[in-house]
Coordinates of C-alpha atoms in Angstrom, one line a residue:
M6 CA -8.1 21.0 -27.6
T7 CA -6.3 24.1 -26.5
E8 CA -3.2 23.9 -24.3
R9 CA -4.7 25.8 -21.4
I10 CA -7.6 23.4 -20.7
P11 CA -5.4 20.3 -19.9
R12 CA -3.1 22.5 -17.7
V13 CA -6.0 23.9 -15.6
A14 CA -7.6 20.5 -15.3
A15 CA -4.3 18.8 -14.3
A16 CA -3.7 21.6 -11.7
L17 CA -7.1 21.1 -10.2
V18 CA -6.7 17.3 -9.9
V19 CA -3.3 17.7 -8.2
L20 CA -4.8 20.3 -5.8
L21 CA -7.5 17.7 -4.9
L22 CA -4.8 15.1 -4.2
V23 CA -2.9 17.6 -2.0
L24 CA -6.1 18.2 0.0
V25 CA -6.6 14.5 0.3
V26 CA -3.1 14.3 1.9
V27 CA -4.3 16.7 4.6
R28 CA -7.2 14.4 5.4
L29 CA -5.2 11.2 4.8
P30 CA -8.1 8.7 4.6
W31 CA -7.4 5.3 6.0
A32 CA -7.8 2.3 3.8
G33 CA -5.8 -0.7 2.8
D34 CA -2.2 -0.8 3.9
L35 CA -1.9 2.6 5.7
G36 CA -1.7 0.9 9.1
L37 CA 1.1 -1.4 7.8
H38 CA 3.2 1.6 6.6
A39 CA 2.5 3.5 9.8
A40 CA 3.7 0.5 11.9
T41 CA 6.8 0.2 9.8
V42 CA 7.7 3.9 10.5
E43 CA 7.0 3.3 14.2
R44 CA 9.4 0.4 14.4
L45 CA 12.1 2.4 12.7
R46 CA 11.4 5.3 14.9
H47 CA 12.3 3.1 17.9
S48 CA 15.2 1.2 16.4
L49 CA 16.8 1.9 13.0
T50 CA 19.3 -1.0 13.4
D51 CA 17.0 -3.8 14.7
P52 CA 13.3 -2.9 14.1
G53 CA 12.0 -6.5 14.0
N54 CA 8.8 -7.5 12.4
P55 CA 6.5 -4.4 11.9
L56 CA 3.3 -6.3 12.7
V57 CA 4.1 -9.1 15.2
D58 CA 6.5 -9.3 18.1
A59 CA 9.1 -11.4 16.3
D60 CA 12.7 -10.8 15.3
T61 CA 12.3 -11.3 11.5
P62 CA 13.2 -9.2 8.5
S63 CA 10.5 -7.5 6.5
P64 CA 10.4 -6.2 2.8
Y65 CA 8.6 -3.2 4.1
Y66 CA 11.8 -1.8 5.5
S67 CA 12.6 0.0 2.3
P68 CA 15.0 3.0 1.8
W69 CA 12.0 5.4 1.8
M70 CA 10.7 3.9 5.0
V71 CA 14.1 4.3 6.6
V72 CA 14.1 8.0 5.6
L73 CA 10.7 8.5 7.1
G74 CA 11.9 6.6 10.2
L75 CA 14.6 9.2 10.6
V76 CA 12.1 12.0 10.1
A77 CA 9.9 10.4 12.9
R78 CA 12.9 10.6 15.3
I79 CA 13.0 14.4 14.9
G80 CA 10.7 16.0 17.4
D81 CA 8.7 12.8 17.9
P82 CA 5.7 13.7 15.5
S83 CA 2.7 11.5 15.1
V84 CA 3.3 8.7 12.7
F85 CA 0.4 10.0 10.6
V86 CA 2.1 13.4 10.3
V87 CA 5.2 11.6 9.1
L88 CA 3.2 9.8 6.4
R89 CA 1.7 13.1 5.3
I90 CA 5.2 14.5 4.9
G91 CA 6.1 11.5 2.9
A92 CA 3.0 11.9 0.7
L93 CA 3.8 15.6 0.1
V94 CA 7.3 14.5 -1.2
A95 CA 6.0 11.5 -3.3
L96 CA 3.2 13.4 -5.0
P97 CA 5.4 16.1 -6.6
L98 CA 7.9 13.5 -7.5
L99 CA 5.3 11.6 -9.4
V100 CA 4.0 14.7 -11.2
T101 CA 7.5 15.9 -12.1
G102 CA 8.4 12.4 -13.2
V103 CA 5.5 12.2 -15.6
W104 CA 6.4 15.7 -16.9
A105 CA 10.0 14.7 -17.5
Y106 CA 9.3 11.4 -19.2
V107 CA 6.6 12.7 -21.5
R108 CA 9.0 15.5 -22.5
T109 CA 11.2 12.8 -23.9
L110 CA 8.3 11.5 -26.1
S111 CA 6.8 14.8 -27.2
A112 CA 7.8 18.5 -27.4
R113 CA 4.2 19.7 -27.3
R114 CA 3.4 21.8 -24.3
A115 CA 0.0 20.2 -23.9
A116 CA 1.4 16.7 -23.7
P117 CA 2.5 16.5 -20.0
P118 CA -0.7 17.8 -18.4
L119 CA -2.8 15.7 -20.8
A120 CA -0.7 12.6 -20.0
L121 CA -1.2 13.2 -16.3
L122 CA -4.9 13.4 -16.7
C123 CA -5.0 10.2 -18.7
L124 CA -2.9 8.4 -16.1
L125 CA -5.4 9.4 -13.4
L126 CA -8.7 9.3 -15.2
L127 CA -8.5 7.0 -18.2
W128 CA -9.4 3.8 -16.5
G129 CA -12.9 2.4 -16.4
T130 CA -16.3 3.1 -14.8
A131 CA -15.9 0.8 -11.8
P132 CA -13.7 2.5 -9.2
F133 CA -10.7 0.4 -8.3
A134 CA -8.0 1.0 -5.7
W135 CA -4.7 -0.9 -5.4
S136 CA -1.2 0.3 -4.6
G137 CA 0.8 0.8 -7.7
F138 CA -2.3 1.7 -9.8
L139 CA -2.5 5.4 -10.6
G140 CA -6.3 5.9 -10.9
L141 CA -7.5 9.0 -9.1
N142 CA -9.4 7.1 -6.5
S143 CA -6.6 4.6 -6.0
L144 CA -4.0 7.3 -5.7
A145 CA -6.1 9.2 -3.2
L146 CA -6.2 6.2 -0.9
T147 CA -2.5 5.2 -1.4
V148 CA -0.8 8.6 -1.8
S149 CA 1.2 8.0 1.4
Y150 CA 2.3 4.5 0.3
P151 CA 5.9 3.8 -0.9
S152 CA 4.4 2.7 -4.3
V153 CA 3.7 6.3 -5.2
L154 CA 7.2 7.4 -4.5
A155 CA 8.5 4.3 -6.4
L156 CA 6.3 5.2 -9.5
G157 CA 7.5 8.8 -9.3
L158 CA 11.1 7.6 -9.3
A159 CA 10.2 5.2 -12.2
F160 CA 9.1 8.0 -14.4
H161 CA 12.3 9.9 -13.7
F162 CA 14.3 6.7 -14.2
W163 CA 12.7 6.2 -17.7
A164 CA 13.4 9.8 -18.6
W165 CA 17.0 9.7 -17.5
L166 CA 17.6 6.4 -19.3
T167 CA 16.0 7.7 -22.5
R168 CA 18.2 10.8 -22.5
A169 CA 21.3 8.6 -21.8
L170 CA 20.5 6.3 -24.7
R171 CA 19.8 9.2 -27.1
A172 CA 22.9 11.1 -26.3
A173 CA 25.2 11.9 -29.3
E174 CA 28.1 10.7 -27.2
P175 CA 27.9 7.7 -24.9
A176 CA 27.0 8.8 -21.4
G177 CA 29.8 8.4 -18.8
W178 CA 30.1 5.7 -16.3
G179 CA 28.7 8.0 -13.6
T180 CA 25.4 8.3 -15.4
W181 CA 25.0 4.5 -15.7
A182 CA 26.1 3.9 -12.1
G183 CA 23.4 6.4 -11.0
L184 CA 20.8 4.7 -13.2
G185 CA 21.8 1.3 -11.6
V186 CA 21.4 2.6 -8.1
L187 CA 18.1 4.3 -8.9
W188 CA 16.8 1.1 -10.4
A189 CA 17.7 -0.8 -7.2
V190 CA 16.1 1.8 -4.9
I191 CA 12.9 1.6 -6.9
L192 CA 12.8 -2.2 -6.5
L193 CA 13.6 -1.9 -2.8
C194 CA 10.9 0.8 -2.1
H195 CA 8.1 -1.2 -3.8
Q196 CA 8.9 -4.5 -5.4
F197 CA 5.9 -4.6 -7.7
S198 CA 6.4 -1.0 -9.0
G199 CA 10.0 -2.0 -9.5
V200 CA 8.9 -4.7 -11.9
V201 CA 6.9 -2.1 -13.8
A202 CA 10.0 0.2 -13.8
S203 CA 12.1 -2.7 -15.1
L204 CA 9.8 -3.5 -17.9
G205 CA 9.7 0.1 -18.9
A206 CA 13.5 0.2 -18.9
L207 CA 13.7 -3.0 -20.9
A208 CA 11.3 -1.5 -23.5
T209 CA 13.4 1.7 -23.7
V210 CA 16.6 -0.4 -24.4
L211 CA 14.8 -2.6 -27.0
A212 CA 13.4 0.4 -28.8
V213 CA 16.9 1.9 -29.4
R214 CA 18.4 1.7 -32.8
P215 CA 22.1 0.8 -32.4
G216 CA 24.5 3.4 -33.8
A217 CA 28.0 4.6 -33.3
G218 CA 29.2 4.0 -29.8
W219 CA 26.5 1.3 -29.1
R220 CA 29.2 -1.1 -27.9
A221 CA 30.4 1.3 -25.2
V222 CA 26.8 2.0 -24.2
R223 CA 26.1 -1.8 -23.8
L224 CA 29.2 -2.2 -21.6
R225 CA 28.3 0.7 -19.4
L226 CA 24.6 -0.4 -19.3
G227 CA 25.8 -3.8 -18.1
G228 CA 27.9 -2.2 -15.4
G229 CA 24.9 -0.2 -14.2
V230 CA 22.8 -3.4 -14.0
L231 CA 25.6 -5.1 -12.0
L232 CA 25.8 -2.2 -9.6
G233 CA 22.1 -2.2 -9.1
L234 CA 22.1 -6.0 -8.3
A235 CA 24.9 -5.3 -5.8
V236 CA 22.8 -2.7 -4.0
L237 CA 19.9 -5.2 -3.9
W238 CA 22.2 -7.8 -2.4
A239 CA 23.7 -5.5 0.1
W240 CA 20.5 -4.1 1.5
P241 CA 20.6 -4.9 5.2
Y242 CA 17.0 -5.0 6.2
Y243 CA 15.8 -8.0 4.2
D244 CA 17.0 -10.5 1.6
F245 CA 15.6 -9.1 -1.7
F246 CA 16.3 -12.2 -3.7
A247 CA 14.4 -14.4 -1.2
L248 CA 11.2 -12.7 -2.3
F249 CA 11.3 -14.7 -5.5
G250 CA 10.1 -17.7 -3.4
A251 CA 7.2 -15.8 -1.9
G252 CA 4.8 -16.3 -4.8
D253 CA 2.6 -19.1 -3.3
G254 CA 1.7 -16.9 -0.3
L255 CA 0.7 -14.0 -2.4
E256 CA -1.4 -15.6 -5.1
A257 CA -4.8 -15.7 -3.3
V258 CA -4.5 -12.0 -2.3
H259 CA -3.9 -10.9 -5.9
R260 CA -6.6 -13.1 -7.5
P261 CA -9.1 -10.1 -7.6
L262 CA -6.7 -8.3 -10.0
Y263 CA -8.0 -10.6 -12.8
R264 CA -11.7 -9.9 -12.1
D265 CA -14.0 -7.3 -13.7
L266 CA -11.4 -6.3 -16.2
F267 CA -13.7 -4.6 -18.7
A268 CA -15.5 -2.5 -16.1
R269 CA -12.2 -1.4 -14.5
Y270 CA -10.2 -0.6 -17.6
W271 CA -12.4 -0.3 -20.7
L272 CA -11.6 3.4 -21.2
V273 CA -8.0 2.4 -21.7
L274 CA -9.1 1.0 -25.1
V275 CA -8.8 4.5 -26.4
G276 CA -5.1 4.3 -25.7
V277 CA -4.8 0.8 -27.2
V278 CA -6.1 2.3 -30.5
A279 CA -3.5 5.0 -30.2
L280 CA -0.8 2.4 -29.7
A281 CA -1.9 0.6 -32.9
L282 CA -1.4 3.9 -34.8
R283 CA 2.0 4.3 -33.3
W284 CA 2.9 0.8 -34.2
R285 CA 1.9 1.4 -37.8
R286 CA 4.3 4.3 -37.9
D287 CA 7.2 2.7 -36.0
R288 CA 7.5 -1.0 -35.3
R289 CA 9.9 -0.3 -32.4
D290 CA 8.0 2.4 -30.7
V291 CA 8.9 2.4 -27.1
L292 CA 5.3 2.7 -25.8
V293 CA 4.3 -0.2 -28.0
V294 CA 7.1 -2.4 -26.8
F295 CA 6.4 -1.4 -23.2
F296 CA 2.7 -2.3 -23.6
A297 CA 3.6 -5.6 -25.1
L298 CA 5.9 -6.6 -22.3
G299 CA 3.3 -5.6 -19.6
A300 CA 0.5 -7.4 -21.4
L301 CA 2.7 -10.5 -21.8
V302 CA 3.4 -10.7 -18.1
F303 CA -0.2 -10.1 -17.1
V304 CA -1.5 -12.8 -19.5
A305 CA 1.2 -15.2 -18.3
G306 CA 0.0 -14.8 -14.8
A307 CA -3.6 -15.7 -15.8
V308 CA -2.4 -18.7 -17.8
T309 CA -0.1 -20.1 -15.1
G310 CA -2.2 -19.1 -12.0
H311 CA 0.5 -16.7 -10.7
W312 CA -2.1 -14.1 -9.8
S313 CA 0.6 -11.9 -8.2
W314 CA 1.9 -11.2 -11.7
G315 CA -1.2 -9.1 -12.2
R316 CA 0.7 -6.3 -10.3
A317 CA 2.6 -5.8 -13.6
L318 CA -0.6 -4.6 -15.3
P319 CA 0.4 -0.9 -15.0
A320 CA 3.2 -1.8 -17.4
A321 CA 0.4 -2.2 -20.0
L322 CA -1.9 0.6 -18.8
V323 CA 0.7 3.4 -18.5
P324 CA 1.9 3.2 -22.1
A325 CA -1.6 3.0 -23.4
Q326 CA -2.7 6.0 -21.4
L327 CA 0.4 8.0 -22.5
A328 CA -0.2 7.0 -26.1
A329 CA -3.8 8.4 -26.0
A330 CA -2.5 11.7 -24.6
L331 CA 0.3 12.0 -27.1
E332 CA -1.9 11.2 -30.1
V333 CA -4.2 14.1 -29.2
A334 CA -1.4 16.5 -28.2
A335 CA 0.5 15.8 -31.5
G336 CA -2.4 17.3 -33.5
A337 CA -1.3 15.4 -36.6
G338 CA -3.6 14.5 -39.6
R339 CA -6.6 16.2 -41.0
R340 CA -8.6 18.7 -39.0
A341 CA -11.6 16.4 -38.7
V342 CA -9.4 13.6 -37.5
R343 CA -7.8 15.8 -34.9
A344 CA -11.2 17.0 -33.7
G345 CA -12.5 13.5 -33.5
W346 CA -9.5 12.3 -31.4
A347 CA -9.9 15.2 -29.1
G348 CA -13.6 14.6 -28.7
V349 CA -13.2 10.9 -28.0
L350 CA -10.4 11.5 -25.4
A351 CA -12.4 14.3 -23.8
G352 CA -15.4 12.1 -23.5
A353 CA -13.4 9.3 -22.0
L354 CA -11.7 11.5 -19.5
L355 CA -15.1 13.0 -18.4
A356 CA -16.5 9.5 -18.0
G357 CA -13.5 8.5 -16.0
A358 CA -13.7 11.6 -13.8
W359 CA -17.4 11.0 -13.1
A360 CA -16.8 7.4 -12.2
Q361 CA -14.2 8.5 -9.7
A362 CA -16.1 11.6 -8.5
G363 CA -16.5 10.0 -5.0
T364 CA -12.8 10.9 -4.4
V365 CA -14.0 14.4 -3.6
G366 CA -15.6 13.0 -0.5
Y367 CA -12.2 12.2 1.0
V368 CA -11.7 16.0 1.2
A369 CA -15.2 17.4 1.8
G370 CA -16.9 14.4 3.5
R371 CA -20.1 12.6 2.4
G372 CA -22.4 15.2 4.0
V373 CA -21.7 18.0 1.4
L374 CA -21.7 15.8 -1.7
P375 CA -24.7 15.7 -4.1
Q376 CA -26.6 12.5 -3.9
A377 CA -25.3 11.2 -7.2
V378 CA -21.7 11.8 -6.1
A379 CA -22.3 10.5 -2.6
E380 CA -23.3 7.1 -4.0
K381 CA -19.8 6.8 -5.5
Y382 CA -18.1 7.6 -2.2
R383 CA -16.7 4.8 -0.2
E384 CA -16.3 5.5 3.5
P385 CA -12.6 5.1 4.7
W386 CA -11.7 3.1 7.7
A387 CA -12.2 4.7 11.1
G388 CA -9.0 3.6 12.8
Y389 CA -8.2 2.2 16.2
H390 CA -7.0 5.3 18.0
W391 CA -9.3 4.6 20.9
V392 CA -7.0 1.8 22.1
T393 CA -4.0 4.2 22.7
P394 CA -4.9 5.1 26.4
W395 CA -4.7 1.4 27.4
V396 CA -2.3 -0.2 24.8
G397 CA 1.2 1.0 24.8
Y398 CA 4.1 0.6 22.4
G399 CA 5.2 -3.0 22.1
D400 CA 2.1 -4.5 23.8
V401 CA 0.7 -7.5 22.0
V402 CA -3.0 -7.7 21.1
M403 CA -5.1 -10.7 20.2
A404 CA -6.9 -9.2 17.2
R405 CA -9.0 -10.5 14.5
V406 CA -7.5 -10.9 11.0
P407 CA -7.6 -9.0 8.8
L408 CA -9.2 -5.7 9.7
P409 CA -8.2 -5.0 13.3
A410 CA -4.9 -6.7 12.8
R411 CA -4.2 -4.3 9.9
Q412 CA -4.9 -1.2 11.9
I413 CA -3.7 -1.8 15.5
P414 CA 0.0 -2.0 14.7
A415 CA -0.1 1.6 13.4
Y416 CA -0.3 2.7 17.1
G417 CA 2.8 0.9 18.2
A418 CA 1.2 -2.4 19.4
Y419 CA 1.8 -5.8 17.9
T420 CA -0.9 -8.4 17.0
V421 CA -0.6 -12.1 17.5
A422 CA -1.1 -12.9 13.8
P423 CA -0.1 -10.5 11.0
G424 CA -2.9 -8.8 9.1
Y425 CA -1.0 -9.5 5.8
P426 CA 0.8 -12.6 4.4
D427 CA 4.4 -12.6 5.7
F428 CA 6.9 -14.7 3.8
F429 CA 9.6 -14.1 6.4
L430 CA 7.5 -15.2 9.5
P431 CA 8.0 -19.0 9.9
D432 CA 5.2 -19.5 12.4
E433 CA 2.5 -17.5 10.6
G434 CA 0.2 -20.5 10.2
V435 CA 0.4 -21.3 13.9
R436 CA -0.4 -17.7 14.8
R437 CA -3.4 -17.5 12.5
E438 CA -4.7 -20.7 13.9
A439 CA -4.3 -19.4 17.5
V440 CA -6.3 -16.3 16.6
R441 CA -9.0 -18.4 14.9
R442 CA -9.3 -20.7 18.0
F443 CA -9.4 -17.8 20.4
F444 CA -12.3 -16.0 18.7
A445 CA -14.2 -19.2 18.1
R446 CA -17.5 -19.4 20.0
G447 CA -17.8 -21.7 23.0
C448 CA -14.1 -22.2 24.1
R449 CA -14.3 -24.4 27.1
G450 CA -11.8 -25.8 29.5
A451 CA -8.3 -26.0 28.1
S452 CA -9.3 -26.0 24.5
G453 CA -7.2 -22.9 23.9
G454 CA -4.6 -23.5 26.5
G455 CA -0.9 -23.6 25.5
F456 CA -0.9 -21.7 22.2
C457 CA -0.8 -18.2 23.6
G458 CA 2.5 -18.5 25.3
S459 CA 4.2 -19.7 22.2
T460 CA 2.7 -17.0 19.9
G461 CA 3.4 -14.0 22.1
C462 CA -0.3 -13.3 22.6
G463 CA -0.9 -10.1 24.6
G464 CA -3.2 -9.6 27.5
W465 CA -5.6 -7.7 25.3
W466 CA -8.2 -8.9 22.8
T467 CA -10.3 -7.1 20.3
G468 CA -12.2 -7.5 17.1
G469 CA -15.7 -9.1 17.2
T470 CA -16.8 -12.4 18.7
G471 CA -14.5 -13.7 21.4
C472 CA -14.1 -16.4 23.9
G473 CA -17.4 -17.9 25.2
G474 CA -19.4 -16.0 22.6
S475 CA -18.6 -12.6 24.1
R476 CA -18.2 -9.7 21.7
G477 CA -16.2 -6.5 21.6
C478 CA -12.8 -5.9 23.3
G479 CA -11.4 -6.4 26.8
W480 CA -8.1 -6.3 28.7
W481 CA -6.3 -7.0 31.9
R482 CA -5.5 -4.1 34.3
S483 CA -2.2 -4.1 36.0
G484 CA -2.1 -4.8 39.7
P485 CA -4.8 -6.5 41.6
A486 CA -7.7 -4.7 39.8
A487 CA -10.3 -6.8 38.1
R488 CA -10.4 -7.2 34.4
C489 CA -12.0 -4.2 32.6
C490 CA -14.3 -5.5 30.0
T491 CA -16.9 -4.4 27.6
R492 CA -19.5 -6.5 25.8
W493 CA -21.1 -5.1 22.6
G494 CA -22.3 -6.4 19.3
E495 CA -19.8 -6.4 16.5
R496 CA -21.4 -3.4 14.9
A497 CA -20.9 -1.5 18.1
A498 CA -17.1 -1.9 17.7
S499 CA -17.0 1.1 15.4
A500 CA -15.0 4.1 16.2
A501 CA -18.1 6.0 17.2
R502 CA -18.9 3.6 20.0
H503 CA -15.5 2.7 21.3
P504 CA -14.8 6.0 23.2
R505 CA -18.1 5.7 25.0
A506 CA -17.4 2.1 26.1
A507 CA -13.9 3.0 27.1
R508 CA -15.2 5.9 29.3
R509 CA -17.6 3.5 30.9
C510 CA -14.8 1.1 31.8
G511 CA -12.8 4.1 33.0
R512 CA -15.5 5.2 35.4
R513 CA -15.6 1.7 36.9
Y514 CA -11.9 1.0 37.2
G515 CA -10.2 4.3 36.7
R516 CA -8.5 5.7 33.6
P517 CA -5.0 4.1 33.4
R518 CA -2.0 6.5 33.2
A519 CA 0.7 6.1 30.7
G520 CA 2.9 3.2 31.7
R521 CA 0.4 1.7 34.2
V522 CA -1.1 -0.9 31.9
S523 CA 0.7 -4.1 31.6
A524 CA -0.5 -6.0 28.5
G525 CA 1.4 -9.2 29.2
R526 CA 1.5 -12.5 27.5
F527 CA -0.8 -15.3 28.5
S528 CA 0.9 -18.0 30.6
G529 CA -0.8 -20.7 28.6
A530 CA -1.9 -22.4 31.9
G531 CA -5.6 -22.8 31.1
P532 CA -8.1 -21.2 28.8
P533 CA -6.7 -18.3 26.8
C534 CA -9.2 -15.9 28.5
A535 CA -8.4 -17.0 32.0
A536 CA -4.7 -16.2 32.8
A537 CA -2.2 -13.5 31.9
G538 CA 1.5 -13.4 32.5
G539 CA 4.4 -10.9 32.2
R540 CA 5.5 -9.6 28.8
G541 CA 8.0 -12.0 27.5
A542 CA 6.5 -15.1 29.0
G543 CA 6.3 -18.3 27.1
P544 CA 8.7 -21.0 26.0
G545 CA 12.3 -19.8 26.4
G546 CA 11.2 -16.5 28.1
V547 CA 11.0 -15.3 31.6
P548 CA 8.7 -17.3 34.0
P549 CA 5.1 -16.2 33.7
V550 CA 3.6 -13.9 36.3
P551 CA 0.9 -15.5 38.4
S552 CA -2.5 -15.1 36.9
P553 CA -4.9 -12.5 38.2
P554 CA -8.1 -13.6 39.9
S555 CA -10.3 -15.5 37.5
V556 CA -13.0 -13.8 35.6
P557 CA -16.6 -14.8 35.9
S558 CA -17.6 -17.0 33.0
A559 CA -19.8 -15.8 30.3
P560 CA -22.8 -17.9 29.1
G561 CA -21.6 -20.8 27.1
G562 CA -17.9 -20.5 28.1
G563 CA -15.6 -22.4 30.4
P564 CA -14.3 -21.1 33.7
G565 CA -13.0 -17.6 33.4
C566 CA -13.7 -17.8 29.7
G567 CA -15.4 -14.5 29.1
P568 CA -15.8 -10.9 30.3
P569 CA -18.5 -9.9 32.8
A570 CA -21.3 -7.8 31.6
P571 CA -20.5 -4.1 31.4
P572 CA -21.6 -1.9 34.2

């Protein structure tokens, strides 16, 4: 395999990812990170919970999010513009990090671009997307997430640590202090990627053969670790060490990481064979040790039922993928063996590229894709931008969990229940139960009364089947105007239908100007669909504003328990 082919192929893949950043497809946690930036834009010192109207800490307030929050305060750009800026920083950091680390493992010019291709394409034939996993499809959907920046920093961290351990003279205290701070920053930016970075660092240290000056190195290494722990302890936005008790709330979410393993990762077996060859040559090879540590944590998670430990799987995948690239780049052995290795890896990369070919759709759109490629494309989420003329920053929305609740906070509003498990939110269970009861069919009388005031429920609701069997979304207008409601099937709640329904309400009641809408909290005096109070109402808050006139009941609902039919 010539050196030019991997370079050209790697450049094309990186160009594709840059174009994806321009489109920024919405899937997964994008709304959560957008909401985090929005809260920091409005208050760097006391942002509160990013998803619900509660004064709690959050592990999403990482150093990187604080930087993006500062960027958002300059010129007041859209939060999605800020996330694009973040992605355009994180992506080059990842590419240069891979380049720097692979340079510590091989002097071959083809090794870095080949390693990058293996990290992106050497997975399986079942596309898989999860933050912290570097498959091409996964990276396209998570490129603006903090995990990408954390992994980029991790590769630079491993490269820096390797050079410090290999130095002829023990590196100075400043080097080890910098490594300790960088380690802490990675853990704060994305805790799961921080675990992968820690396992890689541990493998790097275990693979070192002690020599002259090793005692001084150990002392300074220990000092760097202590400094990193001090940074973690001093981080003001959340208690990092409290996260060790959050496992029970995360296990169900991560159970899918242990499913369909062969379909998702079978191409990595090429790298496992390469690791076996490296182990035969060197029992303390750093990639072999790294792989063993990652595999051990992943298997331990399966045995003990700690499914969140599956997030450590990249610690086994990354060394295997790098080993495959390095084995081909090294060009060692007989000519037939070298040609065989190159052919096997080229075939595996082509298979991985074809499996993830749908990623092109995030740039070009489904319409221009060939049929075979279009079948691999998965439509991203549409977003909830249609709510912005009526829902302002800080308004509280009664939204279904998970999908609407994961998107609406991106536009500055809060939801009653968070769209994600929240270890720091003490009343999360109460909030989820409130949402479930509100959207249950056939709420009558006072069956839902009382819970809205205590959970900070806003005067808006959205997300499918609602009170009294009604569907769609609705809200209270400020002043004496009647309630503006729409009533559609759940499928009609797509982005394509929302603007038309909103315009229809606007013709009947007038389009609200910025600041005119008051999405207050429910007073709790009756069915949750019947009364609305001022924002801040509820136990311990200001007295609730008197309720607007009751809304005609919908079929199957109690008094005022559903929106009227649309005009």
